XYZ file of C-alpha atoms in Angstrom:
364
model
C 37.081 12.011 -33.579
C 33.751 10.520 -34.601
C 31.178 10.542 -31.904
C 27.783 9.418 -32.231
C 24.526 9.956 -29.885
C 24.116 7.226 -27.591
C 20.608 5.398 -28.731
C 17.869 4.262 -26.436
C 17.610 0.792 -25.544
C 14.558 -0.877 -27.376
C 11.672 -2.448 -25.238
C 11.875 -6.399 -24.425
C 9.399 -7.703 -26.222
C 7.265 -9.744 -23.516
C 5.098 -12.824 -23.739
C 1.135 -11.598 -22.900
C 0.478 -13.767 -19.586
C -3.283 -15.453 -18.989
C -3.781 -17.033 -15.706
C -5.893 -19.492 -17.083
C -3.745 -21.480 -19.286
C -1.874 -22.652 -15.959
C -2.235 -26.007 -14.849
C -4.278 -26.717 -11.373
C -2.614 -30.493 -11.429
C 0.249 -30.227 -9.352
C 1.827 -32.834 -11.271
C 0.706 -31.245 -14.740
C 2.142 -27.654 -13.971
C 4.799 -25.916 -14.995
C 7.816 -25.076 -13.119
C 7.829 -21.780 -11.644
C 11.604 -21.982 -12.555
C 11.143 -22.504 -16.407
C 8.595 -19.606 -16.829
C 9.870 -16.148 -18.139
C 11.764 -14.131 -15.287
C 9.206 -11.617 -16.626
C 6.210 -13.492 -15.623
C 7.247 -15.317 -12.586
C 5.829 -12.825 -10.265
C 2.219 -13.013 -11.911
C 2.132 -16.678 -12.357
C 2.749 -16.846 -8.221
C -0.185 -14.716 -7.887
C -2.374 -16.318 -10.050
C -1.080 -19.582 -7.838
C -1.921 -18.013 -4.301
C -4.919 -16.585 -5.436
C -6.064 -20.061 -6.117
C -4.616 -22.000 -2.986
C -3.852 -25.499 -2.802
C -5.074 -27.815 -5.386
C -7.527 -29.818 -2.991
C -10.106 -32.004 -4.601
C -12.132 -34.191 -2.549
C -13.334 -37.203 -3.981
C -15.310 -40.090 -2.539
C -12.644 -42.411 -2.548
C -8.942 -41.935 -3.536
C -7.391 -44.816 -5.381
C -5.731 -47.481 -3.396
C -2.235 -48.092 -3.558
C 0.001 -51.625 -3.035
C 2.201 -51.066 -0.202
C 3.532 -54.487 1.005
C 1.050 -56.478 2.435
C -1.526 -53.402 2.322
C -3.562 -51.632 0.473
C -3.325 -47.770 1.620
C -4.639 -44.429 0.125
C -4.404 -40.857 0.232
C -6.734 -39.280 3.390
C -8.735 -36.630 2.881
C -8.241 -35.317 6.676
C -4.336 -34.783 5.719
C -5.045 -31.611 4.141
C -6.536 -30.540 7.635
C -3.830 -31.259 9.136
C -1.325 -29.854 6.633
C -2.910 -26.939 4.402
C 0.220 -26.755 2.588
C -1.054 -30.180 0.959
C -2.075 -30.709 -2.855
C -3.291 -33.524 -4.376
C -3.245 -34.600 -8.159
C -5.794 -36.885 -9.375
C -4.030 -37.690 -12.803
C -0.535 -39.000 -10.396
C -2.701 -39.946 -7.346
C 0.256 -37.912 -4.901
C 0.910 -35.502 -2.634
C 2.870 -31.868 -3.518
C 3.521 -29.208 -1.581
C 2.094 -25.759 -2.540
C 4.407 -23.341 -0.992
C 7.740 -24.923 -2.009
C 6.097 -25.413 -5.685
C 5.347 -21.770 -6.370
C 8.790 -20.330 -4.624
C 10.830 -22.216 -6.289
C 13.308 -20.782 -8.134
C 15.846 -23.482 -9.086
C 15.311 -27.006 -10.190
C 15.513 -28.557 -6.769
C 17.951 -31.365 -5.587
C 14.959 -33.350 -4.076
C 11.730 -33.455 -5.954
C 9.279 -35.450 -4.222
C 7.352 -32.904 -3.280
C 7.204 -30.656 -6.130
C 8.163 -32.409 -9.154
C 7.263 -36.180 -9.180
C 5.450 -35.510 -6.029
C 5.102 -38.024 -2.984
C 3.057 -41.292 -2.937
C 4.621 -43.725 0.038
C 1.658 -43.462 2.098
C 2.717 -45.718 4.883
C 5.055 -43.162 5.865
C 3.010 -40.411 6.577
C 1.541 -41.728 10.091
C 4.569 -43.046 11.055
C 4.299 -40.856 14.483
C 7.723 -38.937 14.873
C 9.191 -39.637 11.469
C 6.647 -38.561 9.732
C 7.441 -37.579 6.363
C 5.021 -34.590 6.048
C 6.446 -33.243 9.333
C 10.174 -34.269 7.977
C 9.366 -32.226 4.995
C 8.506 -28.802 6.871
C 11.346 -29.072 9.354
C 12.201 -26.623 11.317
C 11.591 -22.282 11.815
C 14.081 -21.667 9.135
C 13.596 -25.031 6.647
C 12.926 -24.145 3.270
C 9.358 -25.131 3.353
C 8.950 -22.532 6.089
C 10.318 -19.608 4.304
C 7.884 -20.458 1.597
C 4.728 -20.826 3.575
C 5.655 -17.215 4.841
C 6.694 -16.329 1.847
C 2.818 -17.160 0.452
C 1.221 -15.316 3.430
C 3.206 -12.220 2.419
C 2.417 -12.490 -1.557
C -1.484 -12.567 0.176
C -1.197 -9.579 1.993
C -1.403 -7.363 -1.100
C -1.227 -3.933 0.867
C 2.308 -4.789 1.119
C 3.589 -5.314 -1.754
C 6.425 -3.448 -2.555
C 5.017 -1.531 -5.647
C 1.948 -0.207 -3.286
C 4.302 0.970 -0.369
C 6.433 2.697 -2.511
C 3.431 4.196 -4.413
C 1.331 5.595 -1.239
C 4.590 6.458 0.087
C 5.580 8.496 -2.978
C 1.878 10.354 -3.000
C 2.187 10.888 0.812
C 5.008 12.299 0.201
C 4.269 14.573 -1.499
C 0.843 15.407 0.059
C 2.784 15.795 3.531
C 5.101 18.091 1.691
C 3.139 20.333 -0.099
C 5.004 19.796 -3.097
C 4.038 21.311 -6.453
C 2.967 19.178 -8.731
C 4.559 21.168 -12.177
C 7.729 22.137 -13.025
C 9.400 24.932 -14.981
C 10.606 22.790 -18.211
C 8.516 19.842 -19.221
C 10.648 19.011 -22.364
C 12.394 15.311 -23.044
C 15.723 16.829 -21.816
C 14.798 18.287 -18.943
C 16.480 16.682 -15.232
C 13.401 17.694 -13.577
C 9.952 17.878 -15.140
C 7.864 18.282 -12.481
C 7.224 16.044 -9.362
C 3.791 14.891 -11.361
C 5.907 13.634 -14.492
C 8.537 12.178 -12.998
C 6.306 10.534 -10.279
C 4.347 8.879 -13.334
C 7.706 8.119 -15.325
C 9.014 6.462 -11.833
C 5.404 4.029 -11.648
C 6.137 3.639 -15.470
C 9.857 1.811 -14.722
C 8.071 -0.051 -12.336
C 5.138 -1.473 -14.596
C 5.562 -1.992 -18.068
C 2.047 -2.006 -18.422
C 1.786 1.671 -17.509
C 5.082 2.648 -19.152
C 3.540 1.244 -22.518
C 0.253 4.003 -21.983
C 1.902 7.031 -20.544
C 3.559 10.347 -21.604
C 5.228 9.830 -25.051
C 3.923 6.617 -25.255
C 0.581 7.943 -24.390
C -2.007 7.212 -27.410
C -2.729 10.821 -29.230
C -2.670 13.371 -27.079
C -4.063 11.511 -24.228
C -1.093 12.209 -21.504
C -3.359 13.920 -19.174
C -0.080 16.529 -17.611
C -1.570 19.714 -18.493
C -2.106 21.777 -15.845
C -5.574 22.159 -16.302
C -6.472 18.426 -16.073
C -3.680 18.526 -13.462
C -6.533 20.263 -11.524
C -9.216 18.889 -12.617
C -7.812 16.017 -10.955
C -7.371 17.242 -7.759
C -10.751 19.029 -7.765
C -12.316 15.172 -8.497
C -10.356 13.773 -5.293
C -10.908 17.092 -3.389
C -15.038 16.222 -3.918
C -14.531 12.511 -3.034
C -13.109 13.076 0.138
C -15.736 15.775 0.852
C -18.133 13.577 -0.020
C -16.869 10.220 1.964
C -16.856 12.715 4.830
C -20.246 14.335 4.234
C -21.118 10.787 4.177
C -19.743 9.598 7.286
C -21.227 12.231 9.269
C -24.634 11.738 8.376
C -27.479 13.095 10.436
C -25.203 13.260 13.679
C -24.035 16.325 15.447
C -20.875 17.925 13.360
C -17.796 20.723 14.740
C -15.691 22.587 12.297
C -11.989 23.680 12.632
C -10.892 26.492 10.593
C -7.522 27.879 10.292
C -5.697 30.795 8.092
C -2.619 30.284 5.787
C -0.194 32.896 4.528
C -0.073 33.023 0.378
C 2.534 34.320 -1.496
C 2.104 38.187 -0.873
C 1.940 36.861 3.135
C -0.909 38.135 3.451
C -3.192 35.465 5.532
C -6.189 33.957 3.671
C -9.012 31.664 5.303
C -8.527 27.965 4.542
C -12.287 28.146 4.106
C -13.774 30.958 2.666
C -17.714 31.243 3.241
C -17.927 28.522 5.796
C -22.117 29.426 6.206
C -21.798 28.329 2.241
C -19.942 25.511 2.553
C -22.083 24.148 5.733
C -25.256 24.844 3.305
C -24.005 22.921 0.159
C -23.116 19.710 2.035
C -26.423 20.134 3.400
C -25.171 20.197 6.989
C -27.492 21.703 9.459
C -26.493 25.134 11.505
C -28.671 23.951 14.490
C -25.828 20.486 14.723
C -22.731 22.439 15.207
C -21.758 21.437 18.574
C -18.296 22.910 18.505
C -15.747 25.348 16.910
C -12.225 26.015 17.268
C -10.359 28.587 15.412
C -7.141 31.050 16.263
C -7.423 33.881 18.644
C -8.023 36.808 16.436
C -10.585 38.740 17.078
C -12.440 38.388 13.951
C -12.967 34.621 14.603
C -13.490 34.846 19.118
C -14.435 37.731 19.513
C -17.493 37.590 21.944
C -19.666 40.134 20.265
C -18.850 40.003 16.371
C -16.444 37.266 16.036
C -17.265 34.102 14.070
C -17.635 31.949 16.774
C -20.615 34.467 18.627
C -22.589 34.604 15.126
C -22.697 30.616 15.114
C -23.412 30.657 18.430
C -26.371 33.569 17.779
C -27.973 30.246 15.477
C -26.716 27.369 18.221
C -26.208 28.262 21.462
C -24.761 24.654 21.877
C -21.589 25.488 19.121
C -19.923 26.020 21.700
C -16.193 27.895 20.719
C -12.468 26.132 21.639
C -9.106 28.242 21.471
C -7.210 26.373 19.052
C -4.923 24.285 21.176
C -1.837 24.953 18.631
C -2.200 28.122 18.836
C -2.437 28.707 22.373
C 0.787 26.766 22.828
C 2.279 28.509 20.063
C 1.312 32.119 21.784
C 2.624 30.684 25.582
C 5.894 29.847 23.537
C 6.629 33.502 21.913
C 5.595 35.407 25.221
C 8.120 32.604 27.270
C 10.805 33.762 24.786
C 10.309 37.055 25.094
C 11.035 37.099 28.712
C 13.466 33.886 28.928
C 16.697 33.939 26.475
C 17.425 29.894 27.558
C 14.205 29.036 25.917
C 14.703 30.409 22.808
C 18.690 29.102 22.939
C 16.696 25.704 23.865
C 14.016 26.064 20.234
C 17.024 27.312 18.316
C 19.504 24.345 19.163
C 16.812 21.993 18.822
C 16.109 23.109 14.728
C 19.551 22.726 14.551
C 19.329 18.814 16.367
C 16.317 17.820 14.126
C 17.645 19.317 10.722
C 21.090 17.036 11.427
C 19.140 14.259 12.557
C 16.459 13.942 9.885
C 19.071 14.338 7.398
C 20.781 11.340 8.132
C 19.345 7.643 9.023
C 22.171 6.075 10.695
C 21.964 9.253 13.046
C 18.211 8.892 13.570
C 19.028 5.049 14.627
C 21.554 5.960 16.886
C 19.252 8.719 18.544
C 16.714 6.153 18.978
C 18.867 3.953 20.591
C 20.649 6.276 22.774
């Protein structure tokens, strides 16, 4: 039996988009339907970034209706700020409907040969602007919130799944390399496959990163891996040093256990580290650290040399910790609180695990 190596799939080859060869004429545009699938997305973008086509002009043309002579009003798009207006069809379209439209629709007045029966619009209760947007759950409706979601850019799915990815793992403390970095690796790393995951989402970024990085431009090592991280570390030092000005500052500083478990100072120096941000002893106005003796003790603790330099820094028992110390000396004394931490791990761990559990929790 013959078998060969299955071959990866080649790129689409896509059409380069440019917002401004769109048409602002409502009755000039193009369809949203007949675009590429590939570029509907950024030509409703370009759309909402825009807004209704609105001109205002010092008269609009009159138009026989009957006996009269009546004209688009100005004062309409007031009243309904879904309105656009083209000058080259002198009629009305409607802007959300136009730019979520997906299918050729079965009536086109208002987005393909647009609407110009002007007698009907003030026609009280059967107005045809009000017919148009009907009710909560009319199609017109959907699309007006469909345009105030495509606005609020923060949500977008691409940015809630990327902050959520990097929070992720920031809350985690995951590591950002792995063991094998090669092509056939299943895991290389949460940094690589975080970047080939925003890749599958963009094509833009696909096209510029790892192998299709240009040279040797893939910026994964670990020492630019750091180099990273110390350039965001400094910003947010920086935004903070910035925010605090010349007002009165506190510090919090707690140990963490490295590999040996041995327990290291989050901040080493901190006298050094007050200095180089150019933050003022003589401002500390508080402190709050663990209870060992090193860091409250009254004489030669941390806390009493600040306070030897600012008798106003004054010291706070880390509230964490204090709980943490009434908890083991409860336990040591009271076997149903422990049973109580114990089954609770237990509760959480099953819980967490699952999200039809967590609903079910919540609405027990």
């Amino acid at each position: 039996m013959i078998t060969t190596e299955p071959q990866p799939q080649a790129k689409v080859q896509r059409i380069s988009f440019d917002e401004n060869d769109l048409e602002r004429d409502p009755a000039l545009g193009i369809p949203i339907w007949i675009h590429p699938v590939y570029n509907k997305d950024e030509v409703r973008r370009a759309y909402v970034k825009w807004g209704p086509n609105q001109p205002v002009l010092a008269k609009y043309p009159r138009a026989k209706s009957g006996d009269q002579n009546r004209r688009f009003q100005q004062s309409w798009f007031i009243k309904f700020p879904w309105l656009e207006y083209s000058i080259s069809k002198d009629a009305a379209f409607c802007f959300p409907c136009f730019v979520f439209q997906d299918r050729e629709p079965l009536h086109s007045a208002f987005i393909i040969n647009g609407f110009t029966s002007w007698k009907r619009v003030n026609n009280r209760a059967i107005c045809v602007f009000l017919a148009h947007m009907g009710g909560p759950t009319s199609l017109h409706n959907n699309a007006v919130r469909n345009v105030e979601a495509l606005k609020n850019i923060s949500q977008h799915i691409d940015k809630v799944i990327n902050v959520q990815m990097f929070d992720g793992l920031l809350y985690k403390d995951c590591a950002l390399r792995g063991h094998d970095k090669s092509l056939t690796s299943k895991n290389r790393g949460n940094l690589v496959e975080l970047i080939s995951l925003i890749g599958k989402l963009n094509v833009e970024i696909d096209d510029v990163v790892l192998e299709e990085a240009p040279g040797n431009a893939k910026y994964t090592s670990h020492l630019i891996q750091k180099d990273i991280l110390h350039i965001l570390s400094t910003k947010v030092r920086n935004k903070i040093r910035e925010e605090v000005g010349n007002a009165r500052f506190c510090i919090l500083v707690d140990e963490a256990k490295d590999a040996s478990n041995r327990e290291q100072m989050a901040i080493n120096q901190i006298s050094q580290v007050v200095t180089r941000h150019n933050l003022r002893i003589r401002d500390l106005r508080g402190q709050g650290y663990d209870g060992a003796s090193n860091m409250h003790g009254a004489w030669n603790g941390l806390q009493a040399l600040f306070r030897s330099d600012c008798e106003y820094a004054y010291y706070v028992h880390c509230f964490a910790h204090c709980l943490q110390l009434a908890l083991v000396a409860i336990v040591e004394k009271e076997i149903l609180v422990w049973l109580l931490f114990s089954k609770l791990t237990c509760i959480v761990n099953l819980v967490s695990t699952s999200p039809k559990r967590h609903t079910e929790l919540r609405s027990s």
